Short mmCIF file of C-alpha atoms and ligand atoms in Angstrom, two decimals:
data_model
loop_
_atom_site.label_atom_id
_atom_site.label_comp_id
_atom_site.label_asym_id
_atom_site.label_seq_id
_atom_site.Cartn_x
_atom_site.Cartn_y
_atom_site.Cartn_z
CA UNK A 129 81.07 83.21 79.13
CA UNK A 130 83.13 86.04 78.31
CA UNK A 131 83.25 88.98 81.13
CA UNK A 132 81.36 92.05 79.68
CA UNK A 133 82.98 95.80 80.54
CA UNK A 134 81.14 97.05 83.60
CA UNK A 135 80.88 100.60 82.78
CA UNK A 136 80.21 101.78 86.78
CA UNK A 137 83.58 100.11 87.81
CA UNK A 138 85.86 103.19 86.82
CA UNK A 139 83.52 105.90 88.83
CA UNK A 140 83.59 103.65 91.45
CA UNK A 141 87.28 103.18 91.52
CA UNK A 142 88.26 106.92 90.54
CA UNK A 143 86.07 107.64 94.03
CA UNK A 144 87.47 105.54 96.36
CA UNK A 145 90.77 106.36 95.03
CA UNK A 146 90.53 110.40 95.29
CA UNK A 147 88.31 109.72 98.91
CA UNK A 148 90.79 107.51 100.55
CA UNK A 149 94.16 109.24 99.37
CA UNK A 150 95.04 106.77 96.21
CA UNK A 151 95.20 109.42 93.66
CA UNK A 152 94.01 113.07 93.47
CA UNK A 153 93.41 115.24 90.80
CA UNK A 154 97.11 117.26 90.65
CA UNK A 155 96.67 121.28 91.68
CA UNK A 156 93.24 120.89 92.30
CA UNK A 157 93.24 123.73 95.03
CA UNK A 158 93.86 125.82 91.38
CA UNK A 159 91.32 124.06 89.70
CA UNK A 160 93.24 120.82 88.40
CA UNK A 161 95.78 121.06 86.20
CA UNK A 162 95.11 118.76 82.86
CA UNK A 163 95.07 115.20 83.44
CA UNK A 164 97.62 114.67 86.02
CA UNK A 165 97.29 113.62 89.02
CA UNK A 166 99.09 113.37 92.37
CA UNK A 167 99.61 109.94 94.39
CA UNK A 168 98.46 110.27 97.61
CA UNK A 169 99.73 108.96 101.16
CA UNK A 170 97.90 105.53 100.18
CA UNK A 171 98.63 105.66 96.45
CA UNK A 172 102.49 106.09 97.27
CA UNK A 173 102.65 103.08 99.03
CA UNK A 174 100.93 101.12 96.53
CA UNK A 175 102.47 102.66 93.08
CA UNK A 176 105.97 102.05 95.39
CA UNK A 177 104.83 98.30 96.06
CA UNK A 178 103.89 97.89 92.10
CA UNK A 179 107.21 98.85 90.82
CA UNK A 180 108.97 97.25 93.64
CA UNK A 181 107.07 94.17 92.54
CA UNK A 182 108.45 94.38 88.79
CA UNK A 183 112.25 95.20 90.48
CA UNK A 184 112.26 91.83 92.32
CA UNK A 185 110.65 90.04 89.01
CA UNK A 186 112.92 91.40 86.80
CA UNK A 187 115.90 92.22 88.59
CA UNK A 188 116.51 90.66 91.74
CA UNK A 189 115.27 87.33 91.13
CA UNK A 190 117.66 87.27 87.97
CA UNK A 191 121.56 87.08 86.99
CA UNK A 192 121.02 88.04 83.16
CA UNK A 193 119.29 92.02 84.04
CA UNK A 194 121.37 94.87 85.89
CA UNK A 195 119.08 98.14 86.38
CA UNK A 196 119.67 101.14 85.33
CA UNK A 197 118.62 104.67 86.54
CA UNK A 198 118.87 107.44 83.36
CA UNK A 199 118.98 111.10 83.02
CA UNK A 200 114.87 112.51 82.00
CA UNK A 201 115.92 115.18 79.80
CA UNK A 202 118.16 114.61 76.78
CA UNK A 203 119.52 116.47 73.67
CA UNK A 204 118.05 116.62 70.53
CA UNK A 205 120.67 113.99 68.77
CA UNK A 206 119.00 110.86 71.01
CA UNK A 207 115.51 111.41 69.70
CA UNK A 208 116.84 112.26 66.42
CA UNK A 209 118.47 109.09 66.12
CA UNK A 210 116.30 107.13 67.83
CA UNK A 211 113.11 108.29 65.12
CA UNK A 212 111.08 110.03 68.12
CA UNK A 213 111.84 113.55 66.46
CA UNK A 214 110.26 112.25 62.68
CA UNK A 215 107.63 109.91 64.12
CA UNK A 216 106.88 109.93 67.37
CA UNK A 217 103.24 111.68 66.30
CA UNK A 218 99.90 111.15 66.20
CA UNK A 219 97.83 112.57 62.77
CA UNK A 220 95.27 115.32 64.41
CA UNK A 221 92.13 116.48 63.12
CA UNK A 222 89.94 119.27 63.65
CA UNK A 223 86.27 118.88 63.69
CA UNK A 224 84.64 121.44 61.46
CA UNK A 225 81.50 121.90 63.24
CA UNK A 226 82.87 122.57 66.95
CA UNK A 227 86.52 123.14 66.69
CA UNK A 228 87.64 120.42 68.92
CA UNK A 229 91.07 118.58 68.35
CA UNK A 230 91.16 114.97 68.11
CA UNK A 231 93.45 112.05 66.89
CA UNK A 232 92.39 111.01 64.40
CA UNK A 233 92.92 107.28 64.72
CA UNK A 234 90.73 107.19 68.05
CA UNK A 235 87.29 108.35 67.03
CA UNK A 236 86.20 106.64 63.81
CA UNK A 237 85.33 109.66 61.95
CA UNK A 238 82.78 111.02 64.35
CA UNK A 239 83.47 113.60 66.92
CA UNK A 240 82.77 112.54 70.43
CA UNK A 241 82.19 116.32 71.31
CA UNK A 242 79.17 117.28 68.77
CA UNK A 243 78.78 114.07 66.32
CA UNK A 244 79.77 115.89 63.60
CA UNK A 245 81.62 114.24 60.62
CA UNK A 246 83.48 116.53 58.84
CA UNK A 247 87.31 117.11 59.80
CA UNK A 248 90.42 118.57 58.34
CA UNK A 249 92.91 117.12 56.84
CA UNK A 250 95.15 115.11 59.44
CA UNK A 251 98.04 117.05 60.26
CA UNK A 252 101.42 115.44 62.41
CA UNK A 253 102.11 116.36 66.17
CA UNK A 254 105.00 115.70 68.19
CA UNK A 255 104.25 114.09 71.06
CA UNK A 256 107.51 115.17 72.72
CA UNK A 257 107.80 118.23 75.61
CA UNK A 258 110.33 120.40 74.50
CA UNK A 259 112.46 122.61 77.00
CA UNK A 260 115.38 124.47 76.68
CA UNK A 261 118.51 123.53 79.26
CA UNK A 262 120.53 126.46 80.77
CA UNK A 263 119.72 130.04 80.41
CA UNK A 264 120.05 131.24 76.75
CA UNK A 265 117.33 130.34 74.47
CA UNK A 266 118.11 129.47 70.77
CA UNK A 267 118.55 126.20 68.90
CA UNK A 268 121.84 124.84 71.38
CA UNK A 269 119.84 124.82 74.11
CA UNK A 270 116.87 123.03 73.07
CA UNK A 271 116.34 119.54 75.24
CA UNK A 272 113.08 117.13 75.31
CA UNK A 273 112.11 115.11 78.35
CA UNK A 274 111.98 111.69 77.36
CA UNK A 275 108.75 109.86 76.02
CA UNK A 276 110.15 106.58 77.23
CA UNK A 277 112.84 104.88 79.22
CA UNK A 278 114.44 103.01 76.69
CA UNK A 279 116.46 105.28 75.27
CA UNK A 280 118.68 105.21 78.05
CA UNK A 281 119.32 101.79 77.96
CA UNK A 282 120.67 101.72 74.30
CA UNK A 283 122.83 105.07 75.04
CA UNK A 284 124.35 103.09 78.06
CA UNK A 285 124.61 100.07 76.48
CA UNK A 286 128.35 99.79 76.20
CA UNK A 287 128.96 101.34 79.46
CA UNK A 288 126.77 99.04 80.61
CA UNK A 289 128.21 96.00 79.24
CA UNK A 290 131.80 97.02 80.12
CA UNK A 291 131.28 97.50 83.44
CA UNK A 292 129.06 95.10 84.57
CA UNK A 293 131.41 92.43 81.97
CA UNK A 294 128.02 90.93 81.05
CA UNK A 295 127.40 89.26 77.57
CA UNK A 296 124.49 88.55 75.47
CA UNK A 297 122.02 87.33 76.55
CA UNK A 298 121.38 90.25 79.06
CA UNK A 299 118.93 93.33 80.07
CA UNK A 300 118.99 96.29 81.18
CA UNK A 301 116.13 97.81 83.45
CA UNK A 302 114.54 101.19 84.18
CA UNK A 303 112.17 102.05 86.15
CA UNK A 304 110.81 106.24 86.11
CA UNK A 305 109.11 108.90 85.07
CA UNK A 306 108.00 109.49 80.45
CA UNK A 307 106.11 112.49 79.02
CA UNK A 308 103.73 112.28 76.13
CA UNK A 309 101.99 115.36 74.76
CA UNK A 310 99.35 113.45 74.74
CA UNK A 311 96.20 115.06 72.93
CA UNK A 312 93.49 112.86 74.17
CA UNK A 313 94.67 111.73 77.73
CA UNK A 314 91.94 109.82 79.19
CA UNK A 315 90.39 107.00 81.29
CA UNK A 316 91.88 108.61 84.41
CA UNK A 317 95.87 107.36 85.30
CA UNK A 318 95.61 104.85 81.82
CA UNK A 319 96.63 107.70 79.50
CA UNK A 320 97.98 110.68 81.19
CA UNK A 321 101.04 113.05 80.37
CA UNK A 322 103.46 112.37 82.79
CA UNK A 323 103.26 109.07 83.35
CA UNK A 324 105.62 106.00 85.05
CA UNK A 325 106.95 103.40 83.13
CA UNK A 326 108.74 99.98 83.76
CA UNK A 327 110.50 99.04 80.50
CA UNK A 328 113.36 96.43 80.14
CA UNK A 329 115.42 96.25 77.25
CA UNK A 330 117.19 92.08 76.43
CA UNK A 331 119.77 91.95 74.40
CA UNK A 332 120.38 88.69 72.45
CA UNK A 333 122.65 86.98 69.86
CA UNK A 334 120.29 87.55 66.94
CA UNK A 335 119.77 83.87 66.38
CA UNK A 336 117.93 83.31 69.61
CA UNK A 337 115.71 86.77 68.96
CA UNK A 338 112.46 85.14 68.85
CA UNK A 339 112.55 82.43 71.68
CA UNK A 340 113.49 84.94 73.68
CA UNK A 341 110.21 87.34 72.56
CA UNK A 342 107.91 84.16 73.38
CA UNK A 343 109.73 83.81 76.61
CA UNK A 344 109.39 87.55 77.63
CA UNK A 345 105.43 87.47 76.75
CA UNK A 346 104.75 84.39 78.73
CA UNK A 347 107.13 86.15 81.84
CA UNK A 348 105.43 88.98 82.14
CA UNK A 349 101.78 87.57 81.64
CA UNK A 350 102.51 85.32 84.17
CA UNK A 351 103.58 88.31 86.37
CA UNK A 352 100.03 89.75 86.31
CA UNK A 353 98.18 86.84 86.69
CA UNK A 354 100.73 86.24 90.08
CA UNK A 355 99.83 89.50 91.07
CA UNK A 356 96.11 88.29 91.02
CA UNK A 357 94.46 89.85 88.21
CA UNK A 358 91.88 86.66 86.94
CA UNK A 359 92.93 85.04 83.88
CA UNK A 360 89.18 86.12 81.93
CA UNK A 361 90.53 90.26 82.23
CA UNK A 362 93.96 89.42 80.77
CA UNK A 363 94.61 88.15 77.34
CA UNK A 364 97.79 88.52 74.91
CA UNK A 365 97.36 90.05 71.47
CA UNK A 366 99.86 89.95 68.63
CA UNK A 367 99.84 92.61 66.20
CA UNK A 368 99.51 91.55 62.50
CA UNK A 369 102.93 92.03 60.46
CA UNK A 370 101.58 94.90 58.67
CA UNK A 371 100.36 96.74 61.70
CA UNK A 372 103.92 97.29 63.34
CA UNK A 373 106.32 99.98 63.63
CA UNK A 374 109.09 100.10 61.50
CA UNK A 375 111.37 98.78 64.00
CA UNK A 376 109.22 95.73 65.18
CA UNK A 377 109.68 92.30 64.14
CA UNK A 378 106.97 91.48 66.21
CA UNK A 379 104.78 93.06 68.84
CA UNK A 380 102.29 91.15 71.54
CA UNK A 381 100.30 93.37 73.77
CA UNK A 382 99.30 92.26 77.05
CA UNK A 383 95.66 93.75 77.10
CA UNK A 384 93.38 93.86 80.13
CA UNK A 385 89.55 93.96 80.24
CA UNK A 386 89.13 97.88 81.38
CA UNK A 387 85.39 98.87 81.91
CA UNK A 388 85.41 100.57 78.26
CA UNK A 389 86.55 97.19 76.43
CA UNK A 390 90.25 95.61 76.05
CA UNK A 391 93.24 97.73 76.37
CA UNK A 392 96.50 97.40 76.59
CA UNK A 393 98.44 97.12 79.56
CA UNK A 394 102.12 96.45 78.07
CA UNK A 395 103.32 96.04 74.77
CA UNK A 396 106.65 93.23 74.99
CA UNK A 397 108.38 94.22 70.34
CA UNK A 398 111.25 92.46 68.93
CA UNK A 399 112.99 95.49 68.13
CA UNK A 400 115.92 93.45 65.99
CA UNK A 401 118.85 95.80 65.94
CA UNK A 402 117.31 99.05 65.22
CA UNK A 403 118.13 100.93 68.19
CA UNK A 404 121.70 99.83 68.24
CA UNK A 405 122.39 100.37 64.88
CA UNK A 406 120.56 103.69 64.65
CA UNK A 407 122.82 105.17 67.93
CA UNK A 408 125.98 103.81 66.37
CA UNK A 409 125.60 105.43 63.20
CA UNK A 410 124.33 108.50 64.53
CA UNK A 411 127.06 109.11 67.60
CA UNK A 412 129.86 106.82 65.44
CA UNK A 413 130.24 104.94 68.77
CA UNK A 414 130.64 100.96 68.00
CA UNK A 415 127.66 99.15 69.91
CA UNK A 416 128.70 96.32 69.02
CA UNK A 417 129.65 92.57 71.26
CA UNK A 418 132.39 90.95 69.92
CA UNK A 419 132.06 87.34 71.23
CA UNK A 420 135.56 86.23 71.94
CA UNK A 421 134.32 81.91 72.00
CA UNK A 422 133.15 82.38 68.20
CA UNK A 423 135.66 85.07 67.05
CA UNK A 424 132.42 86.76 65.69
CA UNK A 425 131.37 90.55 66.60
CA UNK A 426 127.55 91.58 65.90
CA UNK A 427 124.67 93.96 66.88
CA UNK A 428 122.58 92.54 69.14
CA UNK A 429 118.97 92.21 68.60
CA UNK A 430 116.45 93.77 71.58
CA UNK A 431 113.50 92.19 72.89
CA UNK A 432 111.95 95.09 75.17
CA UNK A 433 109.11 94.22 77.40
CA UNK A 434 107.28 97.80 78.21
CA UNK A 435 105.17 98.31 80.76
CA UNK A 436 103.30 101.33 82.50
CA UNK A 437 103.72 101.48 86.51
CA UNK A 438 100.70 104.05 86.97
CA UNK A 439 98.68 101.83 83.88
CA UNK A 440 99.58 99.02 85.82
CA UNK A 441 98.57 100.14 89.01
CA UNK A 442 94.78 101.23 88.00
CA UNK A 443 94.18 98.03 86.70
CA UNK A 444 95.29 96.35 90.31
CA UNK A 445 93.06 98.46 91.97
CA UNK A 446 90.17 97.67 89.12
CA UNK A 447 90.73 94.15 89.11
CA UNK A 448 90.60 93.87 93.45
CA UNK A 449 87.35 96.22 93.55
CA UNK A 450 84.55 94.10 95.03
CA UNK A 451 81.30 94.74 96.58
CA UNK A 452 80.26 91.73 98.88
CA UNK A 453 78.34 91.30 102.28
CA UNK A 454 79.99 90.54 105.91
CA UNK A 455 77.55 89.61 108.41
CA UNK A 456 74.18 91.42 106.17
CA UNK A 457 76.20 94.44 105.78
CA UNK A 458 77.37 95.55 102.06
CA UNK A 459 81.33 96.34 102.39
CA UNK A 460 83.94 97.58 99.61
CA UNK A 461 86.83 95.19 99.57
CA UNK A 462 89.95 95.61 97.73
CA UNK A 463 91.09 92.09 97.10
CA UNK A 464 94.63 93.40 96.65
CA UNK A 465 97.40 90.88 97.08
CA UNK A 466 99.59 91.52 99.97
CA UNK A 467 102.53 92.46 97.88
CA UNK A 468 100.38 95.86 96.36
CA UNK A 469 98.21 96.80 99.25
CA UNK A 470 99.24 100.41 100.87
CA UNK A 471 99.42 98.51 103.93
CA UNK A 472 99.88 94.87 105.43
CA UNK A 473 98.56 95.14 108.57
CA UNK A 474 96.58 97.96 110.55
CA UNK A 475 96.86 97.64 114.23
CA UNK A 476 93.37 98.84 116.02
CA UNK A 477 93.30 99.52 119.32
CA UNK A 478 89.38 98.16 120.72
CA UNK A 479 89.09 101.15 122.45
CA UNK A 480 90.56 105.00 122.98
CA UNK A 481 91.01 104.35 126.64
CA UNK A 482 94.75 104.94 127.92
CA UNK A 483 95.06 101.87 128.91
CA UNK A 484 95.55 100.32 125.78
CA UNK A 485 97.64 102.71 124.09
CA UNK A 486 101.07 101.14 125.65
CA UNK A 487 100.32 97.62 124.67
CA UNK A 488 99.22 98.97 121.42
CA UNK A 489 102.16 101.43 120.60
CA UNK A 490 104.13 98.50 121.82
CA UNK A 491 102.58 96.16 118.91
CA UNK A 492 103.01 98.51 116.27
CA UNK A 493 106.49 99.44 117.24
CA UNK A 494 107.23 95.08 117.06
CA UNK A 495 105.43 95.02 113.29
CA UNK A 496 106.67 98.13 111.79
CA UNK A 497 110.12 97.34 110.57
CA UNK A 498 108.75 94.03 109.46
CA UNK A 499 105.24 95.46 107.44
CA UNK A 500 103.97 98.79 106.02
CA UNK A 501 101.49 99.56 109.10
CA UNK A 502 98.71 101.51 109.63
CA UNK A 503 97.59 102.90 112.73
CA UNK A 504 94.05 103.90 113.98
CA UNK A 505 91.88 104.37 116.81
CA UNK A 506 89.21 106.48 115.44
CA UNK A 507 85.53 105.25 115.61
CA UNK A 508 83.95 102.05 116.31
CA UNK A 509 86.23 98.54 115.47
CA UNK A 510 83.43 97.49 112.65
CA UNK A 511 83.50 101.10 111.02
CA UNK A 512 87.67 100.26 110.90
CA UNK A 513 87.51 97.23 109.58
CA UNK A 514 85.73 98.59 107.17
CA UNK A 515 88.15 101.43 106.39
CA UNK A 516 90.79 99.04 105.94
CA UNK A 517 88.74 96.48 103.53
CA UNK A 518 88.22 98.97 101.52
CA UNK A 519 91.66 100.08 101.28
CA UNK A 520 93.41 96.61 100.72
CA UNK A 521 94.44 96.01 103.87
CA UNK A 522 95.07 92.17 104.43
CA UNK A 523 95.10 91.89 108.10
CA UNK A 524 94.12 93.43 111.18
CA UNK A 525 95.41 93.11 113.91
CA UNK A 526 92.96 94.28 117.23
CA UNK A 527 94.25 94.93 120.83
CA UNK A 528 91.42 94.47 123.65
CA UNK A 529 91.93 94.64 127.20
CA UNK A 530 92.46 91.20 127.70
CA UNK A 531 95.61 91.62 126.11
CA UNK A 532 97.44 93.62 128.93
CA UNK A 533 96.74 90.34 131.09
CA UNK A 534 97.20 87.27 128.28
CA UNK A 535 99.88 89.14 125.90
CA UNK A 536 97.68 88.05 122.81
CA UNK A 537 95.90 90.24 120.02
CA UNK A 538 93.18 89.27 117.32
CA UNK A 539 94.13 89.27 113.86
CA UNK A 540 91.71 89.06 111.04
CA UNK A 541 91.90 88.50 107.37
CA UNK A 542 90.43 90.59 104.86
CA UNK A 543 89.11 88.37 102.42
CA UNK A 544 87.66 85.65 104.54
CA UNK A 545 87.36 88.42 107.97
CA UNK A 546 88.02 85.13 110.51
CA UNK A 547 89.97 86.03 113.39
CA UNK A 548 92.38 84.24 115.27
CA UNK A 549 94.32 85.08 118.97
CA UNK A 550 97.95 85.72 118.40
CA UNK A 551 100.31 86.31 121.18
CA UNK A 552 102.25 89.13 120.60
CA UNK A 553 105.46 87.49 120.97
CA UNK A 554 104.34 85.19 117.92
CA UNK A 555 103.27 88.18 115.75
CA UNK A 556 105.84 88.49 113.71
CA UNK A 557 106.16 85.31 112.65
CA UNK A 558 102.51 84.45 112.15
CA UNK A 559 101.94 87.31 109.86
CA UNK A 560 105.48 86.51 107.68
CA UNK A 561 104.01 83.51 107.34
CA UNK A 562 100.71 84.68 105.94
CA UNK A 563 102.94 86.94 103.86
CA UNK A 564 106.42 85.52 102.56
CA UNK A 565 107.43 86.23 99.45
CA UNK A 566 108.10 82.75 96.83
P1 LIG B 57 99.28 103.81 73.31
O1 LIG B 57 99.17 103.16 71.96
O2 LIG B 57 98.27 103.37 74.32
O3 LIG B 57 99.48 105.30 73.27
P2 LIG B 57 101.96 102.88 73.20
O4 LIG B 57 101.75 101.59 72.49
O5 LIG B 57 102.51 104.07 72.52
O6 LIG B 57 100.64 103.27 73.98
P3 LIG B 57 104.36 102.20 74.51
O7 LIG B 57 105.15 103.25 73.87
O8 LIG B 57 104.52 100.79 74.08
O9 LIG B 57 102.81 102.59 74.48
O10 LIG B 57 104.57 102.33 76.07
C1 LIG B 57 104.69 101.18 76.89
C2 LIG B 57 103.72 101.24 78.05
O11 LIG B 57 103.82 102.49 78.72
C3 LIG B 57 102.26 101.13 77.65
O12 LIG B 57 101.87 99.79 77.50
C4 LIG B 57 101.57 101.76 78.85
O13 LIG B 57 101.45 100.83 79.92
C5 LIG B 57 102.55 102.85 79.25
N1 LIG B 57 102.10 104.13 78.67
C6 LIG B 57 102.37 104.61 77.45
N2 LIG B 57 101.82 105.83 77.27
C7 LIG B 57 101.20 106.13 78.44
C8 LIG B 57 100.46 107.26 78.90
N3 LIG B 57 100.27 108.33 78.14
N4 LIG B 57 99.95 107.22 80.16
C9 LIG B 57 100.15 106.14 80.96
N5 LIG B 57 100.85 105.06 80.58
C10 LIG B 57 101.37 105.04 79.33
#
């Protein structure tokens, strides 16, 4: 049976995350500020472990991808030539009843404000953020931060290429910070203005262009479902030929099952030579390969898988949220996997008593370069296994007074909370091998 959207799961989610120091609501001490938000000590960690996760997919694990770190603001001439500056817009609308602005393409010709059904015509916006660069204002110094990351990657691709002497097929990866004037942000981190993306751009031999899109939408499907979101809130969805940009050959989005419906979570285009072509002829800088084996020289073609850290990282915590029962008790469990969770391992003294505190110090000092830890003593052991369930935590890891005579702590495991005697000595090792990477 197909899963149904539970409305309650986003409240529940956007609660835990502001309450345990995931994500707060950004200048809040002024009020809030818009739809942004900050991450918090927790929400660091994880967003951190997220992107680090994609890194090690898509970089480390590979020989064809080299990353790439690019400048956020850029002149004018990029977004010209790269079509942001025409058509990077959404068509707006005003209602005529109550005044409110809407795009126009999200609300079916009803407002969501008053129900009324009357609008103006639909005008263009830009969704870029302008900003001027240096200290004299006037048309010179205009700049825009950039909507996306990819942009970088095409401006850099012959640097790129010459430097790292790489040939088709290869990527290029980028991991940081876009800005969308967006006019309806919404559903808390999944549409904001400032957002984090994860984009990779593959450059082929034109030929091979669409094996290599079906590859890249099966990789990075398979990357979610690794990272343990169920296959039923996950689902691929290719966009009908006349539905895509006018750069796209092709376009799959990876959609997840939010609690308002399907959504998408990353969109993986065949951009063909577009971007390439479009920076060449704009800057009249060749970006070009010239493959010496055939004698031929050619534009590559791009496949770019896109993806959306902070997106990504609200549907983790969605997808782990679970309400279940330990020992006739209702707990919150985040059924993170390891890889994601803020922290690995939380190491709980039993009790505040000095005695413990060596042995314990001692224990955190032998996990910490190993594992993200956590460290409390607050309140009784129950209450912090709790705390850390609901957090993500996979293991716990308690220190009693028996271990100052047998050298041996308790570790227990989130999801199935059974608890086995370690001795310290063995720590490390028992927990890497709970948690090794493939
Ligand atoms: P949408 O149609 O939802 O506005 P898009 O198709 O324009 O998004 P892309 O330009 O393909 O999005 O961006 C790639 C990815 O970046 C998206 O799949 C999403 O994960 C992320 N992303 C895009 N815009 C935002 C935003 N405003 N807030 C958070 N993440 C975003």
């Amino acid at each position: 049976m197909p899963l149904e959207p539970d409305h309650d799961l986003l409240d529940k989610v956007i609660n835990l995350a502001k309450r345990r120091g995931f994500i707060f609501p950004s200048a809040e001490i002024y009020g809030g500020f818009r739809s942004t938000y900050d991450y918090g000590p927790l929400g660091v960690n994880m967003l951190r472990n997220v992107k680090q996760a994609w890194w090690r997919s898509m970089v480390q694990l590979r020989d064809d991808v080299v990353g790439l770190d690019a400048a956020i603001l850029g002149p004018p001439a990029v977004w010209a030539a790269s079509g942001h500056l025409a058509t990077f817009t959404d068509p707006l609308v005003d209602c005529r009843r109550c005044k409110e602005r809407w795009r126009e393409d999200k609300i079916d010709g009803v407002c969501p404000n008053c129900g009324g059904t009357e609008f103006t015509e639909a005008r263009a916006f830009n969704l870029m953020f302008k900003t001027q660069a240096g200290p004299v204002e006037g048309e010179g110094a205009t700049a825009y931060l950039r909507p996306e990351t990819a942009q970088g990657m095409f401006t850099n691709f012959m640097s790129v290429l010459t430097t790292t002497r790489r040939r088709p097929p290869f990527g290029i990866a980028q991991v940081g910070k876009s800005f969308r004037n967006e006019i309806t942000p919404q559903n808390f981190v999944f549409r904001t203005r400032e957002f984090e993306q994860m984009e990779m751009e593959f450059f082929v031999p034109p030929a091979d262009a669409d094996s290599w899109y079906r590859y890249w939408i099966q990789h990075r499907y398979e990357w979610y479902l690794d990272l343990g979101i169920p296959a039923d809130r996950l689902r691929r969805h290719e966009h009908a030929k006349e539905d895509l940009s006018h750069y796209s050959r092709g376009t799959t989005d990876i959609e997840f099952l939010y609690p308002w419906g399907w959504d998408e979570l990353e969109g993986i285009a065949n951009r063909g030579d577009y971007d390439l072509t479009q920076h060449a002829n704009a800057s009249g800088v060749a970006l070009e390969y010239f493959d010496q084996q055939a004698g031929v020289r050619y534009t590559p073609y791009v496949i770019e898988p896109a993806a959306g850290a902070t997106r990504a990282m609200m549907a983790f915590l969605l997808a782990a949220y679970e309400e279940d029962e330990v020992e006739g008790e209702s707990r919150t469990v985040l059924r993170l996997d390891w890889r994601l969770s803020p922290y690995q391992v939380a190491v709980l003294p039993l009790s505040k008593k000095a005695e413990l505190e060596g042995v314990s110090r001692e224990v955190l000092a032998v996990l910490q370069p190993w594992f993200m830890c956590d460290y409390d003593v607050t309140q009784s052991i129950g209450r912090r296994y709790r705390r850390q369930d609901e957090v993500g935590t996979p293991y716990c890891v308690t220190v009693d007074f028996d271990s100052l005579s047998d050298r041996a702590v308790t570790v227990r495991d989130r999801d199935t909370t059974a608890q086995v005697r370690v001795a310290i000595d063995d720590l490390v090792g028992e927990l890497r091998g709970r948690m090794s990477p493939q």
